[in-house]
Amino acid sequence: MTFKTLDDLTDIGGKRVLVRVDLNVPVKDGQVTDTTRIERVAPTIRELSEKGAKVILLAHFGRPKGEPVADMSLKTIAPAVEEILDQRVYFAADCIGDKAANAIAEMNDGDVLLLENTRFHKGEEKNDPAFVAALAANGDIYVNDAFSAAHRAHASTEGLAHHLPAYAGRTMQAELEALEKGLGNPKRPVVAIVGGAKVSTKIDLLQNLVKKVDALVIGGGMANTFLAAQGVNVGKSLCEHDLAETAKSIVAAASAAGCAIVLPDDGVIAREFKAGADNEVVDVKAIPADAMVLDVGPKSVAAVNDWISRAETLVWNGPLGAFEITPFDKATVAAAKHAAARTRQGSLVSVAGGGDTVAALNHAEVADDFTYVSTAGGAFLEWMEGKPLPGVDILRQQK
């Protein structure tokens, strides 16, 4: 381990442990609609509580821009946290100052207290030293269990680790171990699948991956941009024609690094973007001018699955087609099921992440079969792009 974990944390009975968690969950009509992120941090909270620590939760919710906003109060989230933990969760109406201090003073060993939204203070996102010090005054130990916020050098994600003994929570630990297996020190061959709508949002990602993987499968609308750069007429398909030179440079970089670029040979086309639209499979060199590609075709799926079969490690970000509408989900589902089957057999380490990816794997009903599925969004992408993650780097420095 290049960072301390809860395994290194002993004799914490009565200690005030500040735990940075991700409670930035979807809410509708005052009710949390997806508790996945709460479920992910529950093991760390329970473990600390059972060891007798006073567990003090730090989190942000929404983008209040440094001012209190009533509908962004974490008080809304507290009942959902209670339900998941099956334990009383107390709430303090501020994360620093008297309101926080008084609530902490009333805690018994093993209690869980949720402090108000850290982003109600401008000092949070600015990583302001005075705000960091005010947060640090509330605790004896700092545990970061919010990998999803680790790409931000904020007070509660990076600053606190300069003031208090710092440890990775169980979710952070699992994420970092999975990512190390994915790209840090993977078993080869390594195959990456990158899909989604636009090349423009994933240029850094593609440029980093071609240096690290043995094969890069490109799907979704992104593939159209690469095909068009090769002179293929993609009809009315989603395509960033202005990025043709960028696509060519990525292909050239891949060639220089010995990374195979895998593009579709065939596609499922339709004249309208809607569920159940009339569709047919055509070779990518025979896309009609009035049609659009909405999924990769069966020949391409076979090629993708062949690469998955050869791989020891798979890293996946983004669907192969418009999986949200049938029948244009077939390729994504087929590849996901094949990867899941090989993972279950113990033949593949499969790491996936990014919002659409998680939704696609859930749609294919295989998310639980992958080695690791990250819910971290931006942090997962920045890790794949090879960018530094301040919240992780500071934990490594504490080892």
CSV table of N, CA, C and O in Angstrom, one decimal, residues 122-195:
chain,number,residue,atom,x,y,z
A,122,LYS,N,-17.2,29.6,1.3
A,122,LYS,CA,-16.3,29.8,0.2
A,122,LYS,C,-14.9,29.2,0.4
A,122,LYS,O,-14.2,28.8,-0.6
A,123,GLY,N,-14.5,29.1,1.6
A,123,GLY,CA,-13.2,28.5,1.9
A,123,GLY,C,-13.0,27.1,1.5
A,123,GLY,O,-11.9,26.6,1.4
A,124,GLU,N,-14.1,26.3,1.3
A,124,GLU,CA,-14.1,24.9,1.0
A,124,GLU,C,-13.4,24.8,-0.4
A,124,GLU,O,-12.4,24.1,-0.5
A,125,GLU,N,-14.0,25.3,-1.4
A,125,GLU,CA,-13.4,25.1,-2.8
A,125,GLU,C,-12.1,25.9,-3.0
A,125,GLU,O,-11.3,25.5,-3.9
A,126,LYS,N,-11.9,26.9,-2.2
A,126,LYS,CA,-10.6,27.7,-2.3
A,126,LYS,C,-9.5,27.0,-1.5
A,126,LYS,O,-8.4,27.5,-1.6
A,127,ASN,N,-9.9,26.0,-0.7
A,127,ASN,CA,-8.9,25.3,0.2
A,127,ASN,C,-8.2,26.4,1.0
A,127,ASN,O,-7.0,26.4,1.3
A,128,ASP,N,-9.0,27.3,1.6
A,128,ASP,CA,-8.5,28.4,2.4
A,128,ASP,C,-8.0,27.9,3.7
A,128,ASP,O,-8.6,27.2,4.4
A,129,PRO,N,-6.7,28.3,4.0
A,129,PRO,CA,-6.1,27.8,5.2
A,129,PRO,C,-6.9,28.0,6.5
A,129,PRO,O,-6.9,27.2,7.4
A,130,ALA,N,-7.5,29.2,6.6
A,130,ALA,CA,-8.3,29.5,7.8
A,130,ALA,C,-9.5,28.5,7.9
A,130,ALA,O,-9.9,28.0,9.0
A,131,PHE,N,-10.2,28.2,6.8
A,131,PHE,CA,-11.3,27.3,6.8
A,131,PHE,C,-10.8,25.9,7.1
A,131,PHE,O,-11.5,25.2,7.9
A,132,VAL,N,-9.7,25.5,6.5
A,132,VAL,CA,-9.1,24.2,6.8
A,132,VAL,C,-8.9,24.0,8.3
A,132,VAL,O,-9.2,23.0,8.9
A,133,ALA,N,-8.3,25.0,8.9
A,133,ALA,CA,-8.0,25.0,10.3
A,133,ALA,C,-9.2,24.9,11.2
A,133,ALA,O,-9.3,24.1,12.2
A,134,ALA,N,-10.3,25.6,10.7
A,134,ALA,CA,-11.6,25.5,11.4
A,134,ALA,C,-12.2,24.1,11.3
A,134,ALA,O,-12.8,23.6,12.3
A,135,LEU,N,-12.1,23.5,10.2
A,135,LEU,CA,-12.5,22.1,10.0
A,135,LEU,C,-11.7,21.2,10.9
A,135,LEU,O,-12.2,20.3,11.6
A,136,ALA,N,-10.4,21.3,10.9
A,136,ALA,CA,-9.5,20.5,11.6
A,136,ALA,C,-9.7,20.5,13.1
A,136,ALA,O,-9.5,19.5,13.8
A,137,ALA,N,-10.2,21.6,13.6
A,137,ALA,CA,-10.4,21.8,15.0
A,137,ALA,C,-11.5,20.8,15.5
A,137,ALA,O,-11.6,20.6,16.7
A,138,ASN,N,-12.3,20.3,14.6
A,138,ASN,CA,-13.4,19.4,14.9
A,138,ASN,C,-12.9,17.9,15.1
A,138,ASN,O,-13.7,17.1,15.5
A,139,GLY,N,-11.7,17.6,14.7
A,139,GLY,CA,-11.3,16.2,14.7
A,139,GLY,C,-9.9,15.9,15.2
A,139,GLY,O,-9.1,16.8,15.4
A,140,ASP,N,-9.7,14.7,15.5
A,140,ASP,CA,-8.3,14.2,15.8
A,140,ASP,C,-7.7,13.4,14.7
A,140,ASP,O,-6.5,13.3,14.6
A,141,ILE,N,-8.5,12.8,13.8
A,141,ILE,CA,-8.1,12.0,12.7
A,141,ILE,C,-8.9,12.3,11.5
A,141,ILE,O,-10.1,12.7,11.6
A,142,TYR,N,-8.3,12.2,10.3
A,142,TYR,CA,-9.0,12.4,9.1
A,142,TYR,C,-9.0,11.2,8.2
A,142,TYR,O,-8.0,10.5,8.0
A,143,VAL,N,-10.2,10.8,7.7
A,143,VAL,CA,-10.3,9.7,6.8
A,143,VAL,C,-11.0,10.2,5.6
A,143,VAL,O,-12.1,10.8,5.6
A,144,ASN,N,-10.4,9.9,4.4
A,144,ASN,CA,-11.0,10.3,3.1
A,144,ASN,C,-11.6,9.1,2.5
A,144,ASN,O,-10.9,8.2,2.1
A,145,ASP,N,-12.9,9.1,2.3
A,145,ASP,CA,-13.6,8.0,1.7
A,145,ASP,C,-14.4,8.5,0.5
A,145,ASP,O,-15.4,7.8,0.1
A,146,ALA,N,-13.9,9.6,-0.1
A,146,ALA,CA,-14.6,10.2,-1.2
A,146,ALA,C,-13.7,10.3,-2.4
A,146,ALA,O,-13.3,11.4,-2.8
A,147,PHE,N,-13.4,9.2,-3.1
A,147,PHE,CA,-12.6,9.2,-4.3
A,147,PHE,C,-13.2,10.1,-5.3
A,147,PHE,O,-12.5,10.8,-6.1
A,148,SER,N,-14.5,10.1,-5.4
A,148,SER,CA,-15.2,10.9,-6.4
A,148,SER,C,-14.9,12.4,-6.3
A,148,SER,O,-15.1,13.1,-7.3
A,149,ALA,N,-14.4,12.9,-5.2
A,149,ALA,CA,-14.0,14.3,-5.0
A,149,ALA,C,-12.5,14.5,-4.9
A,149,ALA,O,-12.1,15.6,-4.7
A,150,ALA,N,-11.8,13.4,-5.2
A,150,ALA,CA,-10.3,13.4,-5.0
A,150,ALA,C,-9.6,14.2,-6.0
A,150,ALA,O,-8.4,14.5,-5.9
A,151,HIS,N,-10.3,14.5,-7.1
A,151,HIS,CA,-9.6,15.3,-8.2
A,151,HIS,C,-9.7,16.8,-7.9
A,151,HIS,O,-9.2,17.6,-8.7
A,152,ARG,N,-10.3,17.2,-6.8
A,152,ARG,CA,-10.4,18.6,-6.4
A,152,ARG,C,-9.5,18.8,-5.1
A,152,ARG,O,-9.6,18.1,-4.2
A,153,ALA,N,-8.7,19.9,-5.2
A,153,ALA,CA,-7.9,20.2,-4.0
A,153,ALA,C,-8.7,21.2,-3.1
A,153,ALA,O,-8.4,22.4,-3.0
A,154,HIS,N,-9.7,20.6,-2.5
A,154,HIS,CA,-10.6,21.4,-1.6
A,154,HIS,C,-10.2,21.2,-0.2
A,154,HIS,O,-9.4,20.3,0.1
A,155,ALA,N,-10.7,22.0,0.7
A,155,ALA,CA,-10.4,22.0,2.1
A,155,ALA,C,-10.6,20.6,2.7
A,155,ALA,O,-9.8,20.0,3.4
A,156,SER,N,-11.8,20.0,2.4
A,156,SER,CA,-12.2,18.8,3.0
A,156,SER,C,-11.7,17.6,2.3
A,156,SER,O,-11.8,16.4,2.7
A,157,THR,N,-11.1,17.8,1.1
A,157,THR,CA,-10.6,16.6,0.3
A,157,THR,C,-9.1,16.5,0.3
A,157,THR,O,-8.5,15.5,0.0
A,158,GLU,N,-8.4,17.7,0.5
A,158,GLU,CA,-7.0,17.7,0.5
A,158,GLU,C,-6.4,18.5,1.7
A,158,GLU,O,-5.4,18.0,2.3
A,159,GLY,N,-6.9,19.6,2.0
A,159,GLY,CA,-6.4,20.5,3.0
A,159,GLY,C,-6.3,19.8,4.4
A,159,GLY,O,-5.2,20.0,5.1
A,160,LEU,N,-7.3,19.1,4.8
A,160,LEU,CA,-7.3,18.5,6.1
A,160,LEU,C,-6.2,17.5,6.3
A,160,LEU,O,-5.7,17.3,7.4
A,161,ALA,N,-5.7,16.8,5.2
A,161,ALA,CA,-4.6,15.9,5.4
A,161,ALA,C,-3.3,16.5,5.8
A,161,ALA,O,-2.4,15.8,6.2
A,162,HIS,N,-3.2,17.8,5.6
A,162,HIS,CA,-2.0,18.5,6.1
A,162,HIS,C,-2.0,18.8,7.6
A,162,HIS,O,-1.0,19.1,8.2
A,163,HIS,N,-3.2,18.7,8.2
A,163,HIS,CA,-3.4,19.1,9.6
A,163,HIS,C,-3.6,17.9,10.5
A,163,HIS,O,-3.2,18.0,11.7
A,164,LEU,N,-4.1,16.8,10.0
A,164,LEU,CA,-4.5,15.6,10.8
A,164,LEU,C,-3.9,14.4,10.2
A,164,LEU,O,-3.7,14.3,9.0
A,165,PRO,N,-3.6,13.3,11.1
A,165,PRO,CA,-3.2,12.0,10.5
A,165,PRO,C,-4.3,11.6,9.5
A,165,PRO,O,-5.5,11.6,9.9
A,166,ALA,N,-3.8,11.2,8.3
A,166,ALA,CA,-4.8,10.9,7.2
A,166,ALA,C,-4.8,9.5,6.8
A,166,ALA,O,-3.7,8.9,6.6
A,167,TYR,N,-6.0,9.0,6.5
A,167,TYR,CA,-6.1,7.6,6.1
A,167,TYR,C,-7.2,7.5,5.0
A,167,TYR,O,-8.1,8.3,4.9
A,168,ALA,N,-7.0,6.4,4.2
A,168,ALA,CA,-8.0,6.1,3.2
A,168,ALA,C,-9.1,5.2,3.8
A,168,ALA,O,-8.8,4.3,4.5
A,169,GLY,N,-10.4,5.6,3.5
A,169,GLY,CA,-11.5,4.8,3.9
A,169,GLY,C,-11.6,3.5,3.1
A,169,GLY,O,-10.9,3.4,2.1
A,170,ARG,N,-12.6,2.7,3.4
A,170,ARG,CA,-12.7,1.4,2.6
A,170,ARG,C,-13.0,1.6,1.2
A,170,ARG,O,-12.6,0.9,0.3
A,171,THR,N,-13.9,2.5,0.9
A,171,THR,CA,-14.3,2.8,-0.5
A,171,THR,C,-13.1,3.4,-1.3
A,171,THR,O,-12.8,2.9,-2.4
A,172,MET,N,-12.4,4.3,-0.7
A,172,MET,CA,-11.2,4.9,-1.3
A,172,MET,C,-10.2,3.8,-1.6
A,172,MET,O,-9.6,3.7,-2.7
A,173,GLN,N,-10.0,3.0,-0.6
A,173,GLN,CA,-9.0,1.9,-0.7
A,173,GLN,C,-9.4,0.9,-1.8
A,173,GLN,O,-8.5,0.6,-2.7
A,174,ALA,N,-10.7,0.5,-1.9
A,174,ALA,CA,-11.1,-0.4,-2.9
A,174,ALA,C,-10.9,0.2,-4.3
A,174,ALA,O,-10.5,-0.4,-5.3
A,175,GLU,N,-11.3,1.5,-4.4
A,175,GLU,CA,-11.2,2.2,-5.7
A,175,GLU,C,-9.7,2.3,-6.1
A,175,GLU,O,-9.4,1.9,-7.3
A,176,LEU,N,-8.8,2.7,-5.2
A,176,LEU,CA,-7.4,2.8,-5.6
A,176,LEU,C,-6.8,1.4,-6.0
A,176,LEU,O,-6.0,1.3,-6.9
A,177,GLU,N,-7.2,0.4,-5.2
A,177,GLU,CA,-6.7,-1.0,-5.5
A,177,GLU,C,-7.2,-1.4,-6.9
A,177,GLU,O,-6.4,-2.0,-7.7
A,178,ALA,N,-8.4,-1.1,-7.2
A,178,ALA,CA,-9.0,-1.5,-8.5
A,178,ALA,C,-8.3,-0.7,-9.7
A,178,ALA,O,-8.0,-1.3,-10.7
A,179,LEU,N,-8.1,0.5,-9.4
A,179,LEU,CA,-7.5,1.4,-10.5
A,179,LEU,C,-6.0,0.9,-10.7
A,179,LEU,O,-5.5,1.0,-11.9
A,180,GLU,N,-5.3,0.5,-9.6
A,180,GLU,CA,-4.0,0.0,-9.8
A,180,GLU,C,-4.0,-1.2,-10.7
A,180,GLU,O,-3.1,-1.4,-11.6
A,181,LYS,N,-5.0,-2.1,-10.5
A,181,LYS,CA,-5.1,-3.3,-11.3
A,181,LYS,C,-5.5,-2.9,-12.8
A,181,LYS,O,-5.1,-3.6,-13.7
A,182,GLY,N,-6.2,-1.8,-12.9
A,182,GLY,CA,-6.7,-1.4,-14.2
A,182,GLY,C,-5.6,-0.8,-15.1
A,182,GLY,O,-5.5,-1.3,-16.3
A,183,LEU,N,-4.9,0.2,-14.6
A,183,LEU,CA,-3.9,0.8,-15.5
A,183,LEU,C,-2.6,1.0,-14.8
A,183,LEU,O,-1.5,1.2,-15.4
A,184,GLY,N,-2.6,1.0,-13.4
A,184,GLY,CA,-1.3,1.3,-12.7
A,184,GLY,C,-0.3,0.2,-12.9
A,184,GLY,O,0.9,0.4,-13.3
A,185,ASN,N,-0.7,-1.0,-12.6
A,185,ASN,CA,0.2,-2.2,-12.8
A,185,ASN,C,-0.6,-3.4,-13.2
A,185,ASN,O,-0.8,-4.4,-12.5
A,186,PRO,N,-1.2,-3.3,-14.4
A,186,PRO,CA,-2.1,-4.3,-14.9
A,186,PRO,C,-1.5,-5.6,-15.5
A,186,PRO,O,-0.3,-5.6,-15.9
A,187,LYS,N,-2.3,-6.6,-15.5
A,187,LYS,CA,-1.9,-7.8,-16.2
A,187,LYS,C,-2.2,-7.6,-17.7
A,187,LYS,O,-3.3,-7.0,-18.0
A,188,ARG,N,-1.3,-8.0,-18.5
A,188,ARG,CA,-1.5,-7.7,-20.0
A,188,ARG,C,-1.9,-9.0,-20.7
A,188,ARG,O,-1.5,-10.1,-20.2
A,189,PRO,N,-2.5,-8.8,-21.9
A,189,PRO,CA,-2.9,-7.6,-22.6
A,189,PRO,C,-4.0,-6.8,-21.9
A,189,PRO,O,-4.9,-7.3,-21.2
A,190,VAL,N,-3.9,-5.4,-22.0
A,190,VAL,CA,-4.9,-4.5,-21.5
A,190,VAL,C,-5.7,-4.0,-22.7
A,190,VAL,O,-5.1,-3.5,-23.7
A,191,VAL,N,-7.0,-4.1,-22.6
A,191,VAL,CA,-7.9,-3.5,-23.6
A,191,VAL,C,-8.7,-2.5,-23.0
A,191,VAL,O,-9.3,-2.6,-21.9
A,192,ALA,N,-8.9,-1.3,-23.6
A,192,ALA,CA,-9.7,-0.2,-23.2
A,192,ALA,C,-10.9,-0.1,-24.2
A,192,ALA,O,-10.7,-0.1,-25.4
A,193,ILE,N,-12.1,0.0,-23.6
A,193,ILE,CA,-13.3,0.4,-24.5
A,193,ILE,C,-13.7,1.8,-24.1
A,193,ILE,O,-13.9,2.1,-22.9
A,194,VAL,N,-13.7,2.7,-25.1
A,194,VAL,CA,-14.1,4.1,-24.8
A,194,VAL,C,-15.2,4.4,-25.8
A,194,VAL,O,-15.0,4.3,-27.1
A,195,GLY,N,-16.3,4.7,-25.3
A,195,GLY,CA,-17.5,5.1,-26.2
A,195,GLY,C,-18.0,6.4,-25.7
A,195,GLY,O,-17.4,7.2,-25.1
